[in-house]
PDB file of C-alpha atoms in Angstrom:
ATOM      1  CA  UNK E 252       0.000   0.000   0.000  1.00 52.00           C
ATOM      2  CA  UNK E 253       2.748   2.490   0.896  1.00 51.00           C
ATOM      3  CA  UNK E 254       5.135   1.691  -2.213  1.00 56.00           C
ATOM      4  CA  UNK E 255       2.099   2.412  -4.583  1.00 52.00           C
ATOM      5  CA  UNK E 256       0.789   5.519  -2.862  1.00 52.00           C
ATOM      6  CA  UNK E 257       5.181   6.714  -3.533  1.00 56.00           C
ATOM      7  CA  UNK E 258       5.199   5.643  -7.190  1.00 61.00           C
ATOM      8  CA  UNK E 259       1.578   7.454  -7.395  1.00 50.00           C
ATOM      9  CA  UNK E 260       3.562  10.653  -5.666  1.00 54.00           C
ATOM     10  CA  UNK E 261       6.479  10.086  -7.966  1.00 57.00           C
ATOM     11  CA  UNK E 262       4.638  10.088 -11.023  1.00 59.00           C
ATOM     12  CA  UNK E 263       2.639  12.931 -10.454  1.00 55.00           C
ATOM     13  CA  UNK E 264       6.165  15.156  -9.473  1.00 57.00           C
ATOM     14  CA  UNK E 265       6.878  14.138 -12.766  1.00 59.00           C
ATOM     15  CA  UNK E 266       3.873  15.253 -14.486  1.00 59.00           C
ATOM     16  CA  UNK E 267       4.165  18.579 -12.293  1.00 59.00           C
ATOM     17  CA  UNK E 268       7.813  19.064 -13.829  1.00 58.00           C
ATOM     18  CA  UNK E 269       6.846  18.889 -17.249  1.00 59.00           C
ATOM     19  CA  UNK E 270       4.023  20.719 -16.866  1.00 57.00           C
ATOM     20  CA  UNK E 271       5.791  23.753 -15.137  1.00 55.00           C
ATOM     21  CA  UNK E 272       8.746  23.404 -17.881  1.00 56.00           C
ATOM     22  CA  UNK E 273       6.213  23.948 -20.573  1.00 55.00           C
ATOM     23  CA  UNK E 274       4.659  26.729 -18.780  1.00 55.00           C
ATOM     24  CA  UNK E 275       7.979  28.242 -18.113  1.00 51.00           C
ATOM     25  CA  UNK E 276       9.547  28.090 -21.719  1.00 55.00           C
ATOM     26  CA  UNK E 277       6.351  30.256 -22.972  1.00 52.00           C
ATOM     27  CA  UNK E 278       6.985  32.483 -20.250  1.00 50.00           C
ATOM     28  CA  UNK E 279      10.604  33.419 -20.939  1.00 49.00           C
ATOM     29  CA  UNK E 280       8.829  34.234 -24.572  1.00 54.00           C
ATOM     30  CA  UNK E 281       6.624  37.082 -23.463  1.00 48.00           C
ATOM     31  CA  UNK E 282       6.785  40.274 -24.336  1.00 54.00           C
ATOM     32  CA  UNK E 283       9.327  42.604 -22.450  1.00 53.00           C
ATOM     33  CA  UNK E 284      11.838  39.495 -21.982  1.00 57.00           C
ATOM     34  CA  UNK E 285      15.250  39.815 -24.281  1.00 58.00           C
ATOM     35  CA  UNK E 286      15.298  38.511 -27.724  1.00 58.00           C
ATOM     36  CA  UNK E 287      16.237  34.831 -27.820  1.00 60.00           C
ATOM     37  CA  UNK E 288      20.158  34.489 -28.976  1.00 58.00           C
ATOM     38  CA  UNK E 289      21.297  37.468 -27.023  1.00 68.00           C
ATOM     39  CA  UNK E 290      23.630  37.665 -24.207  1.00 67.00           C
ATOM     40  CA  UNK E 291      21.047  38.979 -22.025  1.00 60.00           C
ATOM     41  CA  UNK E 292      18.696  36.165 -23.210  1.00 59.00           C
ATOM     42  CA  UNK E 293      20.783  33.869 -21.538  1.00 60.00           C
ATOM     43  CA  UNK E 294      21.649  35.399 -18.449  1.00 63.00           C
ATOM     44  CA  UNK E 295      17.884  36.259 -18.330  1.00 59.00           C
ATOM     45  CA  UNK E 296      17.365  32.203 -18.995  1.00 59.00           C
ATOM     46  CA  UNK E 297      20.151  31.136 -16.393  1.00 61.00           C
ATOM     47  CA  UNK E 298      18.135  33.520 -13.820  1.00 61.00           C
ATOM     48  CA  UNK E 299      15.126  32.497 -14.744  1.00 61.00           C
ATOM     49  CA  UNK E 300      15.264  28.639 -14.066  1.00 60.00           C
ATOM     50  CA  UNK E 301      17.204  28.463 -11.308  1.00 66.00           C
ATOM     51  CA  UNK E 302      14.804  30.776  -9.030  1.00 61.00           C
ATOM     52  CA  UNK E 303      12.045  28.360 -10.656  1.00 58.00           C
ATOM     53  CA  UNK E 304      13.641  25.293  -9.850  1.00 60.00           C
ATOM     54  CA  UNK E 305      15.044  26.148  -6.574  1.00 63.00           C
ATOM     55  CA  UNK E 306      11.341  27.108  -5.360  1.00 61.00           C
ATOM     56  CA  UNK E 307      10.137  24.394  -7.393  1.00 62.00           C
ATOM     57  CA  UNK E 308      12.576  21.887  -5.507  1.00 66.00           C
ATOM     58  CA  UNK E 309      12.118  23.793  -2.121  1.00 63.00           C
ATOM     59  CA  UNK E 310       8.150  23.103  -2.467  1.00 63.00           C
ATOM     60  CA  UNK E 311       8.626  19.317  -2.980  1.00 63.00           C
ATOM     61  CA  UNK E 312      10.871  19.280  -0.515  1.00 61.00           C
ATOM     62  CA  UNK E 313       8.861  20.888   2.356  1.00 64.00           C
ATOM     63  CA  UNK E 314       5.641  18.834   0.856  1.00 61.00           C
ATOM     64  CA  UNK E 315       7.338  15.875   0.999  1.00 64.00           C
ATOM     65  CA  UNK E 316       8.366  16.220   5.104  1.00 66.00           C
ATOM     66  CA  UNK E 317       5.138  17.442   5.885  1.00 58.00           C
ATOM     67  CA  UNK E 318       3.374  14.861   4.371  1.00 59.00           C
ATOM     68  CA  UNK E 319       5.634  12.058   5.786  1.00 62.00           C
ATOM     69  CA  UNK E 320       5.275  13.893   9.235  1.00 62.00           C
ATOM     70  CA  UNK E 321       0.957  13.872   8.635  1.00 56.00           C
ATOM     71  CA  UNK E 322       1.547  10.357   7.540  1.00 57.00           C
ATOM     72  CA  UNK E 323       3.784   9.442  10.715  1.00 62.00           C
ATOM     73  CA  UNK E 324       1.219  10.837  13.105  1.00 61.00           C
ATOM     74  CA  UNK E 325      -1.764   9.008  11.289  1.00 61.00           C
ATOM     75  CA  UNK E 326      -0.020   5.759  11.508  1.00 59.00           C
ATOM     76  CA  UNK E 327       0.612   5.890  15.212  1.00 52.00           C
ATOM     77  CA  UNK E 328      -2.972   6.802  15.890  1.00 53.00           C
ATOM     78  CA  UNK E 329      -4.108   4.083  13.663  1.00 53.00           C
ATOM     79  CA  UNK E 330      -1.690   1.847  15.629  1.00 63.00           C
ATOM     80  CA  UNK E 331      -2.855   3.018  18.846  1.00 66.00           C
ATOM     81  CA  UNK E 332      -6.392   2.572  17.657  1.00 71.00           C
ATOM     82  CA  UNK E 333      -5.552  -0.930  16.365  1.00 67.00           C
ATOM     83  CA  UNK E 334      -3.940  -1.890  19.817  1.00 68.00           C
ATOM     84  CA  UNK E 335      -6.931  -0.598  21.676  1.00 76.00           C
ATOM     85  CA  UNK E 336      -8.965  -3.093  20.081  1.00 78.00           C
ATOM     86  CA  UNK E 337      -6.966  -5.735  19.647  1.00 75.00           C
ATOM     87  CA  UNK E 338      -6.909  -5.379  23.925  1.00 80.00           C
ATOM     88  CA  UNK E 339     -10.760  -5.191  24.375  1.00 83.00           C
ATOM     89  CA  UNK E 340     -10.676  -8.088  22.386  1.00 85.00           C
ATOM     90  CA  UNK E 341      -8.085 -10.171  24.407  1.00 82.00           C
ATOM     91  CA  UNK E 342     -10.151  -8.631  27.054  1.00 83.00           C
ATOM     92  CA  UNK E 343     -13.830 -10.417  26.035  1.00 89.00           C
ATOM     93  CA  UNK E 344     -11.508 -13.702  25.344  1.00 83.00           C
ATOM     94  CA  UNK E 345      -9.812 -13.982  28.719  1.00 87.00           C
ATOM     95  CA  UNK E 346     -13.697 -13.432  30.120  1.00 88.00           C
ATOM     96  CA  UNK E 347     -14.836 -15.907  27.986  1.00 89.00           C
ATOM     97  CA  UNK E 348     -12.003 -18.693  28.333  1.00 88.00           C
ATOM     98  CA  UNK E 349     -12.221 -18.196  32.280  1.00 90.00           C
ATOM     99  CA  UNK E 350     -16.041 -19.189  31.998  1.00 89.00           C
ATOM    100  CA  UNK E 351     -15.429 -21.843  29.608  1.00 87.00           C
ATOM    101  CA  UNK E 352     -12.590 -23.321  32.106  1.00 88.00           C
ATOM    102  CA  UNK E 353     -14.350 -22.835  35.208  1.00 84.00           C
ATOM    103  CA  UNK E 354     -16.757 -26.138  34.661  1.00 79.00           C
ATOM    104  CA  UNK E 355     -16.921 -29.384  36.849  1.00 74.00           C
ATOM    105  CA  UNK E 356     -14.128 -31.990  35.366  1.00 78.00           C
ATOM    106  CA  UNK E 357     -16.549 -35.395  34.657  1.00 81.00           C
ATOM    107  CA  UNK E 358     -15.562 -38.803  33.183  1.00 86.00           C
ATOM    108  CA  UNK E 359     -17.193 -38.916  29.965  1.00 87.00           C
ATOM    109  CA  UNK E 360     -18.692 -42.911  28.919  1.00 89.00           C
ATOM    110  CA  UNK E 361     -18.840 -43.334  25.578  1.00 92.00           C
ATOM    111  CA  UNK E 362     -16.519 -42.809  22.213  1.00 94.00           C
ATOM    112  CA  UNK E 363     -12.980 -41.697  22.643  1.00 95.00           C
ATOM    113  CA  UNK E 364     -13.274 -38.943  20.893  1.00 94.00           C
ATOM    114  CA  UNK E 365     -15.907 -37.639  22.882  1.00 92.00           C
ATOM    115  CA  UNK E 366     -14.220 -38.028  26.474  1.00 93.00           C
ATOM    116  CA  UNK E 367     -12.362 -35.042  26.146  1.00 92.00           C
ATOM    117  CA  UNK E 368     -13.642 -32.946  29.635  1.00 88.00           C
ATOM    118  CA  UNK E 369     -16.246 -30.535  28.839  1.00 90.00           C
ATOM    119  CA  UNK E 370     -14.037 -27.654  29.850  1.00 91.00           C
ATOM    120  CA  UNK E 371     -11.571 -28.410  27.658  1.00 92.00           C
ATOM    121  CA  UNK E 372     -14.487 -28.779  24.723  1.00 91.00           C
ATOM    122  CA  UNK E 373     -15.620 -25.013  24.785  1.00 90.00           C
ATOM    123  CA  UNK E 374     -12.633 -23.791  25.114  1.00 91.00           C
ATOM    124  CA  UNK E 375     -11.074 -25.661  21.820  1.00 91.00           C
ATOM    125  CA  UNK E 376     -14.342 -23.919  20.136  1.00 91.00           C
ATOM    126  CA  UNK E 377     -13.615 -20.446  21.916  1.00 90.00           C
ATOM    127  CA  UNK E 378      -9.679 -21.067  20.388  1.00 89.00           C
ATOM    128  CA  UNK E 379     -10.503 -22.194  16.951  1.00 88.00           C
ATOM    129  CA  UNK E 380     -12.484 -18.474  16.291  1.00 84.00           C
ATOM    130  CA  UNK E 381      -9.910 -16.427  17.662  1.00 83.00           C
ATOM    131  CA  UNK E 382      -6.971 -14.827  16.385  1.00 84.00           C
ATOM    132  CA  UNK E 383      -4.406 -16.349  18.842  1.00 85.00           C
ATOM    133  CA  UNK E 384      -1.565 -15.800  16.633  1.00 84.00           C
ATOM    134  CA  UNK E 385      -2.067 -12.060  15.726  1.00 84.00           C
ATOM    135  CA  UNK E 386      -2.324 -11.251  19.157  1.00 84.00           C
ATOM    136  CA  UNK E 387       0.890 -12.979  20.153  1.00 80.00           C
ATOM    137  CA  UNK E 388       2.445 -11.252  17.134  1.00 82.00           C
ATOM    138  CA  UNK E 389       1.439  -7.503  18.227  1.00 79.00           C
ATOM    139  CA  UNK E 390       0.641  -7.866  21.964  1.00 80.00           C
ATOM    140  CA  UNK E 391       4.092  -9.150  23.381  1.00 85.00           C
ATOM    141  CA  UNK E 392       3.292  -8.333  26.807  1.00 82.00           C
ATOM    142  CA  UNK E 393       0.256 -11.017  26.593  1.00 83.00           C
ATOM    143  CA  UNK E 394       3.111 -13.393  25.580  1.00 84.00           C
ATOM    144  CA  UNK E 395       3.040 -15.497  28.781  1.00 87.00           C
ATOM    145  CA  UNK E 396      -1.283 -15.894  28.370  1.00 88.00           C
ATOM    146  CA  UNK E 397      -0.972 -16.511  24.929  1.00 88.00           C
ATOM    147  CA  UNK E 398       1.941 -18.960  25.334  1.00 91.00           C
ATOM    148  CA  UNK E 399      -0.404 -20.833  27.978  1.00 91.00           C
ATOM    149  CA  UNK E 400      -3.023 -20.795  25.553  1.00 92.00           C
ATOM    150  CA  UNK E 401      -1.327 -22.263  22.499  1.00 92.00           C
ATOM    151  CA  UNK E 402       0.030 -25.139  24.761  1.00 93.00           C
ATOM    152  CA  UNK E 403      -3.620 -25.711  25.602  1.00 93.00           C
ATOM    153  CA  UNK E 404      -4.941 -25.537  21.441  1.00 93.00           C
ATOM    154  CA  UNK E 405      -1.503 -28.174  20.984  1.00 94.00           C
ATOM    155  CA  UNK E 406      -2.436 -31.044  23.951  1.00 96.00           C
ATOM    156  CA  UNK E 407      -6.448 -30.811  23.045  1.00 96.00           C
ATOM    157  CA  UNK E 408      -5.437 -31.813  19.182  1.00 96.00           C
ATOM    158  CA  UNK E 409      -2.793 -34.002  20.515  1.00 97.00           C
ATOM    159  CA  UNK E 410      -5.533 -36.073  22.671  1.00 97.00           C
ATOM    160  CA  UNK E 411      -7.854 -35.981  19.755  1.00 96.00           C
ATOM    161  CA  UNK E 412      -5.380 -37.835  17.652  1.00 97.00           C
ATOM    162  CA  UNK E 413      -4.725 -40.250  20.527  1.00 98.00           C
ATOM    163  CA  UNK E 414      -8.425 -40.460  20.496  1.00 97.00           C
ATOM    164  CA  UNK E 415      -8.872 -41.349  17.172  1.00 97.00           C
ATOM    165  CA  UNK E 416      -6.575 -43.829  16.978  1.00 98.00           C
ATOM    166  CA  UNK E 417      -8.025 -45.655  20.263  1.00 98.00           C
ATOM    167  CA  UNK E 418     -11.145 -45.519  18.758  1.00 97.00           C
ATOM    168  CA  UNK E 419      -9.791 -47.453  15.765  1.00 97.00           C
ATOM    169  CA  UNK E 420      -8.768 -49.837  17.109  1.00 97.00           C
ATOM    170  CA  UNK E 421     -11.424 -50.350  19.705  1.00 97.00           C
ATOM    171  CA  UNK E 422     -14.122 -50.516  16.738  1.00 96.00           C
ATOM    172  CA  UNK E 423     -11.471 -52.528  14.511  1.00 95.00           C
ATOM    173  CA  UNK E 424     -11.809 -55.278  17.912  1.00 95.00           C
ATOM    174  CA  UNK E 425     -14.998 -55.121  18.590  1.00 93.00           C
ATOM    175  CA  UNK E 426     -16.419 -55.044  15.529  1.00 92.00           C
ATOM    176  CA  UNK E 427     -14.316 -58.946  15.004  1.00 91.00           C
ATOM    177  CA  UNK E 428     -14.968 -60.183  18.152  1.00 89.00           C
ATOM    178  CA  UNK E 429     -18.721 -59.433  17.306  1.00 84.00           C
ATOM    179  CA  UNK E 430     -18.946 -61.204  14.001  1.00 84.00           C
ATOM    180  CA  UNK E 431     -17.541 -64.161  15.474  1.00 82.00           C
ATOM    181  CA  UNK E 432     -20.268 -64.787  18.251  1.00 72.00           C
ATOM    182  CA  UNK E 433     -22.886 -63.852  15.464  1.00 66.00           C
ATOM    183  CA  UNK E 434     -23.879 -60.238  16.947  1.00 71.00           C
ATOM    184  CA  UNK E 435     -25.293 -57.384  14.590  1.00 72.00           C
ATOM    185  CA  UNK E 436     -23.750 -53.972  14.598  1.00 73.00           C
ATOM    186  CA  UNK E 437     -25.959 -52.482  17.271  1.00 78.00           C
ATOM    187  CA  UNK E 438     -23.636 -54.477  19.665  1.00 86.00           C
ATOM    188  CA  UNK E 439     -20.734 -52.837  18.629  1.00 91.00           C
ATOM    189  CA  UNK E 440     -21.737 -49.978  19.895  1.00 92.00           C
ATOM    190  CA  UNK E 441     -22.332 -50.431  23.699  1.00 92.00           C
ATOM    191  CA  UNK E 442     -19.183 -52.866  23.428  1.00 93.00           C
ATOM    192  CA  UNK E 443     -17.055 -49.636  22.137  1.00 95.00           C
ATOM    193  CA  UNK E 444     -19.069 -47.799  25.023  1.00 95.00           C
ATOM    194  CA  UNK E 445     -17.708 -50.434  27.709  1.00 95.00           C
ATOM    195  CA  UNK E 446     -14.384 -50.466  26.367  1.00 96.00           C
ATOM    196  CA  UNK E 447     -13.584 -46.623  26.683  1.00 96.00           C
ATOM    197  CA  UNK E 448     -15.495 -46.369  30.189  1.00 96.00           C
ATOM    198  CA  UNK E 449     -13.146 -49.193  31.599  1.00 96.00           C
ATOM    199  CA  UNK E 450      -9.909 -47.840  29.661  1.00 96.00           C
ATOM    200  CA  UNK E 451     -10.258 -44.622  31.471  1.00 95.00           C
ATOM    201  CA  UNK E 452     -10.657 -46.373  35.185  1.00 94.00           C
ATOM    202  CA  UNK E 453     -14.292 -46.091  35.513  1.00 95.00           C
ATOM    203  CA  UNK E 454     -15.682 -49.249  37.629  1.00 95.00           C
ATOM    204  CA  UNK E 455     -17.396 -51.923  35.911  1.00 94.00           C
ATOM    205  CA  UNK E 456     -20.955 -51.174  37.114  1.00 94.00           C
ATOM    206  CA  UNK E 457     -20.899 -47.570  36.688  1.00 94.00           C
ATOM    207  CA  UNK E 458     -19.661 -48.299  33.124  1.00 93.00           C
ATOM    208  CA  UNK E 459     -22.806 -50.537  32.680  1.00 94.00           C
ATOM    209  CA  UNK E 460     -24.731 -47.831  34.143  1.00 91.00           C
ATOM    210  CA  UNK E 461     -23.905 -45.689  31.274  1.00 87.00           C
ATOM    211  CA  UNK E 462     -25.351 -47.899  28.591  1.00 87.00           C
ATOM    212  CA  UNK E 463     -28.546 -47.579  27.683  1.00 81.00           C
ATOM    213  CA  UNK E 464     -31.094 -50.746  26.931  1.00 85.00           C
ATOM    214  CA  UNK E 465     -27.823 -52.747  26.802  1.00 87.00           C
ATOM    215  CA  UNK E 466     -28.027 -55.943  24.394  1.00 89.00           C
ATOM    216  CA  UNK E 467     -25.207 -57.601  26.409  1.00 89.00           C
ATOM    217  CA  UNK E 468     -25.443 -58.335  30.146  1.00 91.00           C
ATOM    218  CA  UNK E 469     -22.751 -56.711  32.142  1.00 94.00           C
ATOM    219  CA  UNK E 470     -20.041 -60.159  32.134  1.00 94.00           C
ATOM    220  CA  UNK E 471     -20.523 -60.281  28.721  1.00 92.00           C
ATOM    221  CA  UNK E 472     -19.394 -56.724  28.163  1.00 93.00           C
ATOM    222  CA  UNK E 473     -16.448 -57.283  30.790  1.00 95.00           C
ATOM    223  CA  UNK E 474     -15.535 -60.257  29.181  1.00 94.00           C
ATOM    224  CA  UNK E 475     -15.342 -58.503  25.842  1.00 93.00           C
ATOM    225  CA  UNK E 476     -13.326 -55.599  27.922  1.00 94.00           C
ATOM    226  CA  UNK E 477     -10.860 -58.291  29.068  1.00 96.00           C
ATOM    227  CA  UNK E 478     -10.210 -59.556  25.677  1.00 95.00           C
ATOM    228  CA  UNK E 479      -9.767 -56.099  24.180  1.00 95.00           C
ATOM    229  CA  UNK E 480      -7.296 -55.100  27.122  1.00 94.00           C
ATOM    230  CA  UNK E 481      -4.943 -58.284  25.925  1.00 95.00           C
ATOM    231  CA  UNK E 482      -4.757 -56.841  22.139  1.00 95.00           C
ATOM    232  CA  UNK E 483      -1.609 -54.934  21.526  1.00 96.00           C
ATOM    233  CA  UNK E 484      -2.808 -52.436  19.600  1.00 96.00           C
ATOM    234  CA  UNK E 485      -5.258 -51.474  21.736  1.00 97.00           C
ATOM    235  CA  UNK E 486      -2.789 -51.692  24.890  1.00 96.00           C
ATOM    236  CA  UNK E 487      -0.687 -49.214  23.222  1.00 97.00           C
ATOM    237  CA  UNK E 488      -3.464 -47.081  21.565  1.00 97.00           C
ATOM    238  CA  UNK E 489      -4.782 -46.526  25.415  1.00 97.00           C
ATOM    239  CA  UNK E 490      -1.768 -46.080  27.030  1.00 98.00           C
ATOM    240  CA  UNK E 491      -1.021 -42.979  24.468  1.00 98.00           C
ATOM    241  CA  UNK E 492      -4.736 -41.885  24.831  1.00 98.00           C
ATOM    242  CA  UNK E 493      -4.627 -41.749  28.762  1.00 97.00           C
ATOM    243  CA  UNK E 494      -1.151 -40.022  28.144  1.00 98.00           C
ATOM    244  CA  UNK E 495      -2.444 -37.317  25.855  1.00 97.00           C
ATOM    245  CA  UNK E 496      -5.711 -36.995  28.192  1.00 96.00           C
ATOM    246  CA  UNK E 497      -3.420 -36.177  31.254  1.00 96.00           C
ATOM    247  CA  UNK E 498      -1.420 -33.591  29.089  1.00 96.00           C
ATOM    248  CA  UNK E 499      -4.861 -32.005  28.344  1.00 95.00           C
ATOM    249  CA  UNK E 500      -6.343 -32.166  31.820  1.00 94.00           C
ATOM    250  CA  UNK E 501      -2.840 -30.160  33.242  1.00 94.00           C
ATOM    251  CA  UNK E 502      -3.095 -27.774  30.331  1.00 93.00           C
ATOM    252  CA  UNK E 503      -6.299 -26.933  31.473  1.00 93.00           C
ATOM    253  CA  UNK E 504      -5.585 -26.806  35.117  1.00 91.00           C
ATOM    254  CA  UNK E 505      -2.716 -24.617  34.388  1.00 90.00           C
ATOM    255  CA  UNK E 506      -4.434 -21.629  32.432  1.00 90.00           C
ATOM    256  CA  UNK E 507      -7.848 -22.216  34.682  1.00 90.00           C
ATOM    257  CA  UNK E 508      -5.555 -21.251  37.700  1.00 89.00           C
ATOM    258  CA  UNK E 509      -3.699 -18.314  35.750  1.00 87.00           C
ATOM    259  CA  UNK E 510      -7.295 -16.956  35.051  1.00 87.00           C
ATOM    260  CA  UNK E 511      -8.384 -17.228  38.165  1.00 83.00           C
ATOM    261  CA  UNK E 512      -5.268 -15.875  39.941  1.00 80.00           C
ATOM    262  CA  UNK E 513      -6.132 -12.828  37.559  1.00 67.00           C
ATOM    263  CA  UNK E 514      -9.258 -12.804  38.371  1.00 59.00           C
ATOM    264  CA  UNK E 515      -8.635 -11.842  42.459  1.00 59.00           C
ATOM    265  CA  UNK E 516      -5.942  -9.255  41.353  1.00 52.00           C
TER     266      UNK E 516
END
């Protein structure tokens, strides 16, 4: 924006030049001004464009440093402007992020992917439509906030790709183990159900708890548990889920506290 508003100033000095040249050589033709070929022609000529020149030069000069002064002042009032904003905004999203934080941690029953704590839910959304990055970039004194923040946007995709992959394999499982006893699909669901619930610690009855008009009786969806917990793939898959969930769970711990600490200041 700023090169092409100097080419548009440079080309229109240019223009003015010409223009005044033209004017100028009719001038020095008027009547009253020495024949053309004389010595006092020339001098007259000599005289003549160096007084219009130097105020011609003097002009652009003096435009030129009051305009880059005017244009000095209106950038720092648009950058105070800009930074004004940019802090009510931080403002509404610290507001927001504490009341998205400040919600009862609960053990979630059901796909991995949908354990992550509720807390940690809103604030992904609250994250993903705001412009964490741009404020990091101009607001360096947020730096520590922001820095908490981004750790907590890295764990929650970092458990969702643990999650994923659990979840994988946990269908891949159940979805065999199934077919082999002759049950339909709608098992598979309640099975995955039972699988997560008891990968994360919950008890055995208040896992069956959780499922609604179960097709299986509670052994039969502990047995199936007990099976799935011997597969490798889903050992590992767990053990990186339950990993990536603690991550999560401290990141949010972390910046709920920092809010609140700010908060009683």
């Amino acid at each position: 924006m700023r090169s092409a508003h100097i080419r548009v100033g440079a080309e229109l000095l240019l223009l003015a030049l010409l223009l005044v040249h033209a004017i100028a050589a009719r001038l020095i033709r008027l009547p009253g001004t020495p024949s053309p070929g004389t010595p006092e022609s020339a001098e007259f000529a000599l005289a003549f464009w160096s007084a219009l020149y130097s105020g011609l030069i003097s002009s652009v000069v003096t435009g030129l440093i009051v305009g880059l002064i005017v244009w000095q002042i209106q950038n720092a009032a648009d950058s105070r402007r800009t930074r004004a904003d940019l802090l009510t905004r931080i403002g509404l999203f610290r507001h927001a992020l504490h009341a998205a934080l400040d919600r009862v941690d609960a053990i979630i029953i059901g796909y991995a992917t949908s354990s992550a704590p509720h807390a940690a839910k809103q604030a992904a959304k609250l994250l993903n439509s705001s412009p964490i990055d741009l404020w990091s970039a101009a607001l360096p004194d947020h730096a520590p906030f922001l820095l908490m923040v981004k750790q907590l946007r890295a764990t929650y995709l970092a458990f969702t790709r643990a999650a994923d992959k659990l979840d994988d394999q946990v269908r891949r499982f159940v979805r065999t183990r199934n077919s082999q006893d002759a049950h339909h699909g709608a098992f598979d669901e309640e099975s995955h159900h039972y699988c997560v619930g008891r990968i994360q610690g919950v008890t055995p009855d208040d896992t069956f708890q959780w499922i609604v008009e179960p097709f299986q009786s509670q052994e039969e969806l502990e047995a199936s548990f007990a099976a799935a917990a011997k597969d490798d793939n889903i050992t590992q898959a767990a053990q990186d889920y339950l990993e990536a969930k603690r991550r999560l769970m401290a990141a949010v711990n972390s910046l709920r506290n920092h809010l609140s600490m700010d908060a009683r200041v």
